[in-house]
């Protein structure tokens, strides 16, 4: 995983973000749709996807397939 600051998100990306309830908790979500202004995220846990403003996602970790597969 790579920690990103303000990198452009795309549909299909899997990211890990901190929750609002506790700054130590994180949630892994699938990016369903990303625009310049808003991002629709799906936690893939049978709950409803939710929308956040793109500028609210200041810091997140994006899963990279190359890291998972050990490819350089």
Short mmCIF file of C-alpha atoms in Angstrom, two decimals:
data_model
loop_
_atom_site.label_atom_id
_atom_site.label_comp_id
_atom_site.label_asym_id
_atom_site.label_seq_id
_atom_site.Cartn_x
_atom_site.Cartn_y
_atom_site.Cartn_z
CA UNK A 1 0.00 0.00 0.00
CA UNK A 2 1.04 3.52 -0.66
CA UNK A 3 0.00 6.57 1.35
CA UNK A 4 -1.33 9.18 -1.03
CA UNK A 5 -1.91 12.88 -0.63
CA UNK A 6 -4.38 14.33 -3.13
CA UNK A 7 -3.70 11.84 -5.95
CA UNK A 8 -6.48 11.47 -8.51
CA UNK A 9 -8.75 8.55 -7.65
CA UNK A 10 -10.40 6.41 -10.32
CA UNK A 11 -13.34 4.03 -10.34
CA UNK A 12 -12.20 0.59 -9.22
CA UNK A 13 -9.47 1.82 -6.88
CA UNK A 14 -9.37 0.23 -3.43
CA UNK A 15 -8.38 2.62 -0.66
CA UNK A 16 -8.09 2.67 3.10
CA UNK A 17 -9.34 5.80 4.89
CA UNK A 18 -9.68 6.90 8.49
CA UNK A 19 -13.20 6.97 9.91
CA UNK A 20 -14.83 10.02 11.42
CA UNK A 21 -15.81 8.20 14.63
CA UNK A 22 -12.27 7.45 15.71
CA UNK A 23 -9.08 8.74 14.15
CA UNK A 24 -7.36 5.41 14.81
CA UNK A 25 -9.96 3.28 12.98
CA UNK A 26 -9.68 2.72 9.25
CA UNK A 27 -12.06 1.32 6.68
CA UNK A 28 -11.24 -0.26 3.32
CA UNK A 29 -13.53 0.88 0.51
CA UNK A 30 -13.99 0.46 -3.22
CA UNK A 31 -14.20 3.65 -5.30
CA UNK A 32 -17.39 3.31 -7.35
CA UNK A 33 -17.20 6.72 -9.01
CA UNK A 34 -14.76 9.60 -8.69
CA UNK A 35 -15.14 13.10 -10.09
CA UNK A 36 -13.21 16.28 -9.41
CA UNK A 37 -15.75 17.21 -6.71
CA UNK A 38 -17.17 13.99 -5.22
CA UNK A 39 -16.27 10.34 -4.62
CA UNK A 40 -18.75 7.48 -4.13
CA UNK A 41 -17.29 4.81 -1.84
CA UNK A 42 -18.55 1.30 -1.15
CA UNK A 43 -17.37 -0.43 2.04
CA UNK A 44 -18.45 -3.81 0.53
CA UNK A 45 -20.04 -4.89 3.81
CA UNK A 46 -23.70 -4.88 2.69
CA UNK A 47 -24.11 -1.28 3.88
CA UNK A 48 -25.09 1.56 1.57
CA UNK A 49 -22.33 3.23 -0.46
CA UNK A 50 -21.67 6.80 0.63
CA UNK A 51 -20.57 10.04 -0.98
CA UNK A 52 -17.77 12.29 0.24
CA UNK A 53 -16.38 15.50 -1.14
CA UNK A 54 -13.09 14.80 -2.93
CA UNK A 55 -11.34 17.53 -0.94
CA UNK A 56 -12.29 15.73 2.32
CA UNK A 57 -10.12 12.75 1.35
CA UNK A 58 -6.86 14.44 2.19
CA UNK A 59 -4.92 11.34 3.21
CA UNK A 60 -5.64 7.73 2.32
CA UNK A 61 -3.77 4.56 1.42
CA UNK A 62 -4.32 3.14 -2.04
CA UNK A 63 -3.83 -0.57 -2.64
CA UNK A 64 -1.47 -1.22 -5.55
CA UNK A 65 -1.70 -4.53 -7.42
CA UNK A 66 2.06 -4.56 -7.99
CA UNK A 67 2.67 -4.36 -4.22
CA UNK A 68 0.21 -7.18 -3.54
CA UNK A 69 1.75 -9.46 -6.19
CA UNK A 70 5.32 -8.52 -5.30
CA UNK A 71 6.04 -7.08 -8.75
CA UNK A 72 8.70 -4.37 -8.99
#
